[in-house]
């Protein structure tokens, strides 16, 4: 019976197959990133005592996969929110409830996508696994953005992507440094600055690409339409540049300087606990099938979120900007965020920084420019001008984070400052009541009035 507990149940070409030790060493630990380590902290160990007694091989494999994928996470209690959200939508129940249930359902789905990409990486190797993680790591935000673009809700796209960057830089990183500093008061907390420096440079490039289209509108004279068109063309060119930089970053991360981004779990407990995590528990085709199924449900719930966000805003008395910038990123990435904080408690800041900065870089340098280009293909005018307030918040978040991480050491005060910055920004969007698709007009009027006042003086 003990041998059954150690064997990963795999189904290849209709036959059960055991993942060999050589396969595990070839595709296992060397490819683990901070995202994989973070997500693994929320997984539950599964025992196959009952499953192994099933005589039918196909049924045993199906039950084993169900146990690992659906029940193998501490967030499995949230899975019932998915069918409830679908039923609520089909029967026309309260649309704000559909919005809330859809958000709850997205939480375990996002965590399971990370788990499944890691499982597939055991067979494809660390490089392809890293590319898969880079593509699927923020699939929730991308799917929500694409559905919002299809309904011409450009502001929802901008708000949700901006919120993901802010939550990673200020909320996740700030909470991690704060909790890690309090839990390790008697220890010196250090981390590798080199990874933080690379991500900070990428984020500063993203900030430049956001600033220029916004400033371009106010330097082109009085012809607002011509300035808007020029800003749109500049945004598309900048988006292509950002994607080129991100692909270079992937080469840097996965090939030339892979050692900077590999997460190491060095203490004794980590090795004991992580040994089971380094074994593939489902086959490659099972992993791909589950990944496709999870993506379908993410797409369905994302469509519900986009369709009901305005009704939820009206019912709850919260602005769409607050729901998109604050609530969506917190709930959608709760699993990944919780993992980063757990590792900060264990004084493993390299993993926490890898999660927070890696996600922010992925959103800023991949998801945002990709959405601009997808909108271009769809005939939707989306630029990188996120308006004055939103771009200013992004600039301050990136600059504050860069200053915080410049010396390679940490304490709870740094985390507290970042967390308080997030609270202030959240309060700002809580009181903001700008209607959808009118942000640019309000900004233009405000900026033009201020410019006229300065010139007349």
Short mmCIF file of C-alpha atoms in Angstrom, two decimals:
data_model
loop_
_atom_site.label_atom_id
_atom_site.label_comp_id
_atom_site.label_asym_id
_atom_site.label_seq_id
_atom_site.Cartn_x
_atom_site.Cartn_y
_atom_site.Cartn_z
CA UNK A 1 0.00 0.00 0.00
CA UNK A 2 2.89 2.32 0.73
CA UNK A 3 4.12 2.01 -2.83
CA UNK A 4 0.76 3.25 -4.09
CA UNK A 5 1.11 6.39 -2.00
CA UNK A 6 4.42 7.24 -3.61
CA UNK A 7 3.43 6.56 -7.23
CA UNK A 8 2.10 9.42 -9.32
CA UNK A 9 -0.90 8.09 -11.23
CA UNK A 10 -0.37 8.88 -14.89
CA UNK A 11 -2.42 7.92 -17.91
CA UNK A 12 -0.44 7.82 -21.12
CA UNK A 13 -1.86 6.08 -24.21
CA UNK A 14 -4.52 4.43 -22.03
CA UNK A 15 -2.05 2.79 -19.64
CA UNK A 16 -1.04 3.69 -16.11
CA UNK A 17 2.54 4.79 -15.93
CA UNK A 18 4.89 5.82 -13.11
CA UNK A 19 6.96 8.97 -13.41
CA UNK A 20 10.55 7.79 -13.06
CA UNK A 21 13.17 9.31 -10.83
CA UNK A 22 15.15 10.43 -13.86
CA UNK A 23 12.13 12.25 -15.26
CA UNK A 24 11.59 14.00 -11.95
CA UNK A 25 15.21 15.15 -11.75
CA UNK A 26 15.22 16.19 -15.39
CA UNK A 27 12.10 18.35 -15.23
CA UNK A 28 11.56 19.04 -11.58
CA UNK A 29 13.32 21.30 -9.16
CA UNK A 30 15.49 23.21 -11.60
CA UNK A 31 12.43 24.80 -13.17
CA UNK A 32 10.62 25.91 -10.02
CA UNK A 33 10.00 29.62 -9.89
CA UNK A 34 8.74 31.86 -7.12
CA UNK A 35 5.21 31.57 -8.52
CA UNK A 36 5.33 27.76 -8.30
CA UNK A 37 6.69 27.84 -4.74
CA UNK A 38 4.08 30.40 -3.71
CA UNK A 39 1.16 28.44 -5.10
CA UNK A 40 2.40 25.18 -3.54
CA UNK A 41 1.93 26.67 -0.06
CA UNK A 42 -1.87 26.43 -0.50
CA UNK A 43 -1.95 22.82 -1.66
CA UNK A 44 -3.07 19.87 0.41
CA UNK A 45 -1.37 16.51 0.48
CA UNK A 46 -3.58 13.82 -0.99
CA UNK A 47 -3.68 10.19 0.10
CA UNK A 48 -4.60 7.61 -2.51
CA UNK A 49 -5.56 4.86 -0.06
CA UNK A 50 -9.15 4.71 -1.25
CA UNK A 51 -8.47 5.55 -4.89
CA UNK A 52 -5.88 2.78 -5.18
CA UNK A 53 -8.55 0.17 -4.29
CA UNK A 54 -10.53 0.95 -7.45
CA UNK A 55 -9.87 -1.88 -9.89
CA UNK A 56 -10.83 -0.13 -13.10
CA UNK A 57 -7.71 1.71 -14.31
CA UNK A 58 -9.56 4.45 -16.18
CA UNK A 59 -11.93 5.15 -13.28
CA UNK A 60 -9.00 5.11 -10.84
CA UNK A 61 -7.18 7.67 -12.96
CA UNK A 62 -10.25 9.92 -13.21
CA UNK A 63 -10.83 9.81 -9.45
CA UNK A 64 -7.15 10.42 -8.77
CA UNK A 65 -7.13 13.45 -11.08
CA UNK A 66 -10.29 14.80 -9.45
CA UNK A 67 -8.74 14.37 -6.02
CA UNK A 68 -5.54 16.16 -7.00
CA UNK A 69 -7.04 18.98 -9.09
CA UNK A 70 -10.30 19.78 -7.30
CA UNK A 71 -9.68 18.62 -3.72
CA UNK A 72 -5.92 19.16 -3.65
CA UNK A 73 -6.11 22.83 -2.63
CA UNK A 74 -7.05 24.59 0.56
CA UNK A 75 -9.33 26.79 -1.59
CA UNK A 76 -11.51 23.87 -2.70
CA UNK A 77 -14.28 25.20 -0.44
CA UNK A 78 -14.77 28.02 -2.98
CA UNK A 79 -15.44 25.74 -5.97
CA UNK A 80 -19.22 25.56 -5.26
CA UNK A 81 -19.36 29.29 -6.04
CA UNK A 82 -18.83 28.42 -9.73
CA UNK A 83 -22.05 26.43 -10.34
CA UNK A 84 -23.99 28.78 -8.05
CA UNK A 85 -22.84 31.76 -10.14
CA UNK A 86 -23.87 29.98 -13.35
CA UNK A 87 -27.29 29.10 -11.92
CA UNK A 88 -27.77 32.66 -10.63
CA UNK A 89 -26.94 34.04 -14.08
CA UNK A 90 -29.18 31.59 -15.96
CA UNK A 91 -32.19 32.23 -13.72
CA UNK A 92 -31.73 36.00 -13.66
CA UNK A 93 -31.04 36.36 -9.95
CA UNK A 94 -29.50 39.52 -8.53
CA UNK A 95 -26.69 40.62 -10.83
CA UNK A 96 -24.55 41.96 -7.96
CA UNK A 97 -24.69 38.45 -6.48
CA UNK A 98 -23.55 37.04 -9.82
CA UNK A 99 -20.62 39.48 -9.71
CA UNK A 100 -19.64 38.46 -6.17
CA UNK A 101 -20.01 34.72 -6.80
CA UNK A 102 -18.02 34.97 -10.02
CA UNK A 103 -15.17 36.69 -8.20
CA UNK A 104 -15.15 33.99 -5.53
CA UNK A 105 -15.16 31.29 -8.20
CA UNK A 106 -12.19 32.86 -9.99
CA UNK A 107 -10.01 32.57 -6.87
CA UNK A 108 -9.51 28.76 -6.82
CA UNK A 109 -9.46 28.62 -10.63
CA UNK A 110 -6.47 30.98 -10.78
CA UNK A 111 -4.60 28.89 -8.20
CA UNK A 112 -5.38 25.63 -10.02
CA UNK A 113 -4.10 27.06 -13.33
CA UNK A 114 -0.75 27.68 -11.62
CA UNK A 115 -0.78 24.10 -10.30
CA UNK A 116 -1.60 22.63 -13.72
CA UNK A 117 1.08 24.62 -15.54
CA UNK A 118 3.61 23.28 -13.04
CA UNK A 119 2.37 19.73 -13.65
CA UNK A 120 2.74 20.12 -17.42
CA UNK A 121 6.23 21.55 -16.86
CA UNK A 122 7.37 18.20 -15.43
CA UNK A 123 7.12 16.74 -18.94
CA UNK A 124 8.02 19.73 -21.11
CA UNK A 125 11.05 20.81 -19.07
CA UNK A 126 11.72 24.01 -17.11
CA UNK A 127 12.11 26.26 -20.16
CA UNK A 128 8.80 25.42 -21.81
CA UNK A 129 7.22 25.29 -18.36
CA UNK A 130 8.51 28.78 -17.69
CA UNK A 131 7.06 30.04 -20.96
CA UNK A 132 3.75 28.38 -20.12
CA UNK A 133 3.76 30.01 -16.69
CA UNK A 134 4.61 33.37 -18.27
CA UNK A 135 1.59 33.00 -20.55
CA UNK A 136 -0.92 31.59 -18.06
CA UNK A 137 0.36 33.25 -14.89
CA UNK A 138 -2.11 36.13 -15.18
CA UNK A 139 -4.71 34.50 -17.40
CA UNK A 140 -7.57 35.78 -15.23
CA UNK A 141 -6.67 39.41 -15.87
CA UNK A 142 -6.17 38.77 -19.57
CA UNK A 143 -9.51 37.02 -20.03
CA UNK A 144 -11.37 39.73 -18.12
CA UNK A 145 -9.61 42.37 -20.23
CA UNK A 146 -10.51 40.66 -23.52
CA UNK A 147 -14.19 40.35 -22.57
CA UNK A 148 -14.22 43.99 -21.47
CA UNK A 149 -12.69 45.02 -24.78
CA UNK A 150 -15.33 43.05 -26.67
CA UNK A 151 -17.98 45.22 -25.01
CA UNK A 152 -15.92 48.40 -25.49
CA UNK A 153 -15.37 48.85 -21.74
CA UNK A 154 -11.85 50.18 -22.17
CA UNK A 155 -11.80 51.86 -18.76
CA UNK A 156 -12.52 48.54 -17.03
CA UNK A 157 -9.53 47.03 -18.85
CA UNK A 158 -7.25 49.86 -17.79
CA UNK A 159 -8.53 49.88 -14.22
CA UNK A 160 -8.19 46.12 -13.71
CA UNK A 161 -4.67 45.93 -15.15
CA UNK A 162 -3.56 48.99 -13.20
CA UNK A 163 -5.06 47.49 -10.05
CA UNK A 164 -3.09 44.27 -10.53
CA UNK A 165 0.18 46.18 -10.71
CA UNK A 166 -0.65 48.34 -7.68
CA UNK A 167 -1.81 45.39 -5.58
CA UNK A 168 1.36 43.41 -6.31
CA UNK A 169 3.74 46.29 -5.67
CA UNK A 170 2.07 47.81 -2.61
CA UNK A 171 -0.40 45.37 -1.07
CA UNK A 172 1.33 42.01 -1.60
CA UNK A 173 4.90 43.24 -1.24
CA UNK A 174 4.00 45.58 1.60
CA UNK A 175 2.10 42.91 3.55
CA UNK A 176 4.91 40.40 2.95
CA UNK A 177 7.61 42.74 4.24
CA UNK A 178 5.45 43.79 7.18
CA UNK A 179 4.52 40.26 8.25
CA UNK A 180 8.00 38.93 7.56
CA UNK A 181 9.58 41.72 9.58
CA UNK A 182 7.29 41.19 12.58
CA UNK A 183 7.68 37.40 12.49
CA UNK A 184 11.48 37.64 12.25
CA UNK A 185 12.32 40.54 14.53
CA UNK A 186 15.44 38.82 15.84
CA UNK A 187 16.78 37.93 12.38
CA UNK A 188 18.35 39.97 9.64
CA UNK A 189 16.20 39.77 6.53
CA UNK A 190 18.10 39.80 3.26
CA UNK A 191 17.24 39.07 -0.34
CA UNK A 192 18.98 39.00 -3.71
CA UNK A 193 18.92 42.53 -5.10
CA UNK A 194 19.72 41.44 -8.64
CA UNK A 195 16.25 40.05 -9.36
CA UNK A 196 14.63 43.14 -7.82
CA UNK A 197 16.82 45.44 -9.91
CA UNK A 198 15.85 43.75 -13.18
CA UNK A 199 12.14 43.91 -12.38
CA UNK A 200 12.42 47.55 -11.25
CA UNK A 201 14.05 48.49 -14.56
CA UNK A 202 11.28 46.75 -16.48
CA UNK A 203 8.62 48.57 -14.48
CA UNK A 204 10.33 51.92 -15.05
CA UNK A 205 10.26 51.23 -18.78
CA UNK A 206 6.56 50.43 -18.51
CA UNK A 207 6.02 53.70 -16.62
CA UNK A 208 7.79 55.66 -19.37
CA UNK A 209 5.50 54.08 -21.97
CA UNK A 210 2.48 55.14 -19.91
CA UNK A 211 3.70 58.67 -19.24
CA UNK A 212 4.55 59.67 -22.80
CA UNK A 213 1.08 59.10 -24.36
CA UNK A 214 -0.51 61.00 -21.47
CA UNK A 215 1.92 63.94 -21.74
CA UNK A 216 1.73 63.86 -25.53
CA UNK A 217 -1.91 64.95 -25.39
CA UNK A 218 -1.01 68.17 -23.64
CA UNK A 219 1.95 69.11 -25.82
CA UNK A 220 0.30 68.98 -29.24
CA UNK A 221 -1.61 72.24 -29.21
CA UNK A 222 -5.35 72.84 -29.13
CA UNK A 223 -6.41 70.16 -31.62
CA UNK A 224 -7.61 67.54 -29.15
CA UNK A 225 -8.65 65.01 -31.81
CA UNK A 226 -5.28 65.08 -33.57
CA UNK A 227 -3.50 64.76 -30.22
CA UNK A 228 -5.69 61.80 -29.27
CA UNK A 229 -4.92 60.04 -32.56
CA UNK A 230 -1.21 60.70 -32.18
CA UNK A 231 -1.35 59.38 -28.61
CA UNK A 232 -3.06 56.23 -29.89
CA UNK A 233 -0.38 55.63 -32.55
CA UNK A 234 2.36 56.28 -29.99
CA UNK A 235 0.73 53.81 -27.60
CA UNK A 236 0.65 51.08 -30.23
CA UNK A 237 4.31 51.64 -31.08
CA UNK A 238 5.21 51.68 -27.39
CA UNK A 239 3.24 48.46 -26.85
CA UNK A 240 5.27 46.68 -29.51
CA UNK A 241 8.43 47.96 -27.85
CA UNK A 242 7.24 46.69 -24.45
CA UNK A 243 6.50 43.24 -25.84
CA UNK A 244 9.98 43.08 -27.41
CA UNK A 245 11.46 44.04 -24.03
CA UNK A 246 9.34 41.40 -22.30
CA UNK A 247 10.48 38.65 -24.68
CA UNK A 248 14.08 39.72 -24.02
CA UNK A 249 13.25 39.52 -20.30
CA UNK A 250 12.00 35.94 -20.79
CA UNK A 251 15.27 35.00 -22.50
CA UNK A 252 17.14 36.60 -19.61
CA UNK A 253 14.96 34.78 -17.06
CA UNK A 254 14.71 31.33 -18.65
CA UNK A 255 18.06 30.92 -20.40
CA UNK A 256 20.97 33.28 -19.80
CA UNK A 257 20.39 34.18 -16.12
CA UNK A 258 18.01 31.49 -14.91
CA UNK A 259 19.81 31.18 -11.56
CA UNK A 260 18.60 34.64 -10.52
CA UNK A 261 14.95 33.63 -10.73
CA UNK A 262 14.96 30.08 -9.40
CA UNK A 263 13.29 29.73 -6.00
CA UNK A 264 15.19 27.71 -3.42
CA UNK A 265 13.52 26.26 -0.35
CA UNK A 266 16.57 25.77 1.80
CA UNK A 267 15.44 24.86 5.29
CA UNK A 268 14.73 21.36 6.46
CA UNK A 269 10.98 21.77 6.63
CA UNK A 270 10.86 23.12 3.12
CA UNK A 271 12.71 20.11 1.77
CA UNK A 272 10.47 17.68 3.55
CA UNK A 273 7.32 19.40 2.54
CA UNK A 274 8.44 20.13 -0.96
CA UNK A 275 9.53 16.62 -1.88
CA UNK A 276 6.01 15.53 -2.68
CA UNK A 277 5.36 18.73 -4.59
CA UNK A 278 8.23 17.88 -6.95
CA UNK A 279 6.47 14.77 -8.24
CA UNK A 280 4.00 14.95 -11.08
CA UNK A 281 0.64 13.68 -9.85
CA UNK A 282 -1.24 13.72 -13.16
CA UNK A 283 -0.30 12.90 -16.74
CA UNK A 284 0.58 15.50 -19.34
CA UNK A 285 -2.60 15.05 -21.40
CA UNK A 286 -4.71 15.04 -18.26
CA UNK A 287 -2.98 18.27 -17.24
CA UNK A 288 -3.62 19.88 -20.61
CA UNK A 289 -7.27 18.79 -20.56
CA UNK A 290 -7.79 20.17 -17.04
CA UNK A 291 -6.00 23.38 -18.05
CA UNK A 292 -8.32 23.87 -21.01
CA UNK A 293 -11.36 23.17 -18.82
CA UNK A 294 -10.22 25.64 -16.15
CA UNK A 295 -9.64 28.27 -18.84
CA UNK A 296 -13.19 27.78 -20.15
CA UNK A 297 -14.66 28.38 -16.69
CA UNK A 298 -12.38 31.39 -16.17
CA UNK A 299 -13.67 32.81 -19.46
CA UNK A 300 -17.28 32.18 -18.44
CA UNK A 301 -16.94 33.78 -15.00
CA UNK A 302 -14.91 36.66 -16.45
CA UNK A 303 -17.77 37.38 -18.84
CA UNK A 304 -20.15 37.46 -15.87
CA UNK A 305 -17.84 39.86 -14.01
CA UNK A 306 -17.63 42.27 -16.94
CA UNK A 307 -21.39 42.15 -17.60
CA UNK A 308 -22.40 42.78 -13.97
CA UNK A 309 -19.74 45.16 -12.67
CA UNK A 310 -21.81 48.30 -13.34
CA UNK A 311 -24.89 46.86 -11.61
CA UNK A 312 -22.73 45.87 -8.63
CA UNK A 313 -21.32 49.38 -8.56
CA UNK A 314 -24.78 50.95 -8.49
CA UNK A 315 -26.17 48.52 -5.89
CA UNK A 316 -23.23 48.67 -3.49
CA UNK A 317 -22.56 52.38 -3.92
CA UNK A 318 -18.96 51.76 -4.97
CA UNK A 319 -17.38 53.27 -8.07
CA UNK A 320 -16.42 51.05 -10.98
CA UNK A 321 -12.85 52.29 -10.64
CA UNK A 322 -12.72 51.09 -7.01
CA UNK A 323 -14.17 47.68 -7.89
CA UNK A 324 -11.77 47.26 -10.82
CA UNK A 325 -8.60 48.65 -9.26
CA UNK A 326 -8.99 47.36 -5.70
CA UNK A 327 -11.49 44.50 -5.48
CA UNK A 328 -10.83 42.55 -8.70
CA UNK A 329 -7.05 42.12 -8.19
CA UNK A 330 -7.35 41.26 -4.49
CA UNK A 331 -9.93 38.51 -5.00
CA UNK A 332 -8.65 37.23 -8.33
CA UNK A 333 -5.07 36.73 -7.12
CA UNK A 334 -5.80 35.93 -3.47
CA UNK A 335 -4.16 32.49 -3.66
CA UNK A 336 -0.90 33.77 -5.11
CA UNK A 337 -0.85 36.69 -2.70
CA UNK A 338 -1.43 34.46 0.32
CA UNK A 339 1.44 32.22 -0.74
CA UNK A 340 3.83 35.19 -0.95
CA UNK A 341 2.88 36.28 2.56
CA UNK A 342 3.29 32.75 3.94
CA UNK A 343 6.86 32.56 2.62
CA UNK A 344 7.61 35.99 4.08
CA UNK A 345 6.66 34.60 7.48
CA UNK A 346 9.30 31.90 6.88
CA UNK A 347 11.92 34.58 6.12
CA UNK A 348 12.10 33.60 2.43
CA UNK A 349 11.80 37.02 0.91
CA UNK A 350 13.29 36.02 -2.44
CA UNK A 351 10.17 33.96 -3.11
CA UNK A 352 7.84 36.73 -1.93
CA UNK A 353 9.65 39.30 -4.07
CA UNK A 354 9.62 36.95 -7.04
CA UNK A 355 5.85 36.64 -6.81
CA UNK A 356 5.06 40.33 -6.28
CA UNK A 357 7.58 41.85 -8.69
CA UNK A 358 7.25 39.06 -11.24
CA UNK A 359 3.46 39.45 -11.44
CA UNK A 360 3.70 43.24 -11.65
CA UNK A 361 6.27 42.98 -14.45
CA UNK A 362 4.18 40.42 -16.30
CA UNK A 363 1.09 42.63 -16.17
CA UNK A 364 2.90 45.88 -16.98
CA UNK A 365 5.13 44.60 -19.78
CA UNK A 366 3.01 41.80 -21.27
CA UNK A 367 -0.69 42.01 -20.41
CA UNK A 368 -1.09 45.77 -20.90
CA UNK A 369 0.64 46.07 -24.31
CA UNK A 370 -1.01 42.84 -25.45
CA UNK A 371 -4.42 44.32 -24.67
CA UNK A 372 -3.55 47.45 -26.66
CA UNK A 373 -2.66 45.34 -29.68
CA UNK A 374 -5.70 43.06 -29.27
CA UNK A 375 -7.91 46.16 -29.09
CA UNK A 376 -6.24 47.41 -32.27
CA UNK A 377 -7.14 44.14 -34.01
CA UNK A 378 -10.71 44.35 -32.68
CA UNK A 379 -11.07 47.94 -33.89
CA UNK A 380 -11.25 49.36 -30.35
CA UNK A 381 -9.28 52.49 -29.56
CA UNK A 382 -7.25 51.71 -26.44
CA UNK A 383 -4.09 53.66 -25.66
CA UNK A 384 -1.60 53.70 -22.80
CA UNK A 385 -2.96 56.97 -21.42
CA UNK A 386 -4.41 55.84 -18.09
CA UNK A 387 -5.28 59.45 -17.12
CA UNK A 388 -3.48 61.71 -14.69
CA UNK A 389 -4.63 60.24 -11.37
CA UNK A 390 -4.12 56.60 -12.38
CA UNK A 391 -0.72 57.19 -14.00
CA UNK A 392 0.42 59.26 -11.02
CA UNK A 393 -0.54 56.44 -8.66
CA UNK A 394 1.38 53.96 -10.82
CA UNK A 395 4.46 56.21 -10.89
CA UNK A 396 4.51 56.67 -7.12
CA UNK A 397 4.02 52.93 -6.55
CA UNK A 398 6.94 51.99 -8.81
CA UNK A 399 9.24 54.67 -7.38
CA UNK A 400 8.35 53.80 -3.77
CA UNK A 401 8.96 50.11 -4.43
CA UNK A 402 12.30 50.78 -6.13
CA UNK A 403 13.50 52.87 -3.19
CA UNK A 404 12.31 50.23 -0.74
CA UNK A 405 14.28 47.42 -2.39
CA UNK A 406 17.51 49.28 -3.17
CA UNK A 407 19.67 48.06 -0.24
CA UNK A 408 18.92 44.31 -0.21
CA UNK A 409 17.60 44.25 3.37
CA UNK A 410 14.13 44.49 4.84
CA UNK A 411 12.27 45.28 8.05
CA UNK A 412 8.63 45.73 8.99
CA UNK A 413 8.71 49.53 8.58
CA UNK A 414 9.30 49.25 4.84
CA UNK A 415 6.30 46.98 4.50
CA UNK A 416 4.14 49.26 6.59
CA UNK A 417 4.92 52.28 4.39
CA UNK A 418 4.10 50.38 1.19
CA UNK A 419 0.88 49.08 2.71
CA UNK A 420 -0.17 52.57 3.83
CA UNK A 421 0.52 53.88 0.33
CA UNK A 422 -1.92 51.28 -0.98
CA UNK A 423 -4.52 52.30 1.61
CA UNK A 424 -4.27 55.96 0.55
CA UNK A 425 -4.56 55.08 -3.15
CA UNK A 426 -7.52 52.81 -2.38
CA UNK A 427 -9.22 55.61 -0.45
CA UNK A 428 -8.67 57.91 -3.43
CA UNK A 429 -10.48 55.59 -5.82
CA UNK A 430 -13.13 54.86 -3.20
CA UNK A 431 -14.27 58.49 -3.24
CA UNK A 432 -13.82 58.91 -7.01
CA UNK A 433 -17.05 58.91 -8.98
CA UNK A 434 -15.93 59.26 -12.61
CA UNK A 435 -18.40 57.54 -15.00
CA UNK A 436 -17.11 54.92 -17.41
CA UNK A 437 -15.55 56.19 -20.67
CA UNK A 438 -15.52 59.76 -19.40
CA UNK A 439 -12.19 59.70 -17.62
CA UNK A 440 -10.28 61.20 -20.54
CA UNK A 441 -12.75 64.06 -20.92
CA UNK A 442 -12.62 64.92 -17.23
CA UNK A 443 -8.83 64.82 -17.25
CA UNK A 444 -8.61 66.96 -20.37
CA UNK A 445 -10.96 69.58 -18.95
CA UNK A 446 -9.16 69.67 -15.60
CA UNK A 447 -5.70 69.82 -17.14
CA UNK A 448 -6.76 72.43 -19.72
CA UNK A 449 -8.35 74.61 -17.04
CA UNK A 450 -5.21 74.44 -14.94
CA UNK A 451 -3.02 75.25 -17.97
CA UNK A 452 -5.21 78.22 -18.92
CA UNK A 453 -5.07 79.53 -15.37
CA UNK A 454 -1.24 79.35 -15.33
CA UNK A 455 -0.95 81.02 -18.74
CA UNK A 456 -3.37 83.81 -17.86
CA UNK A 457 -1.47 84.51 -14.65
#
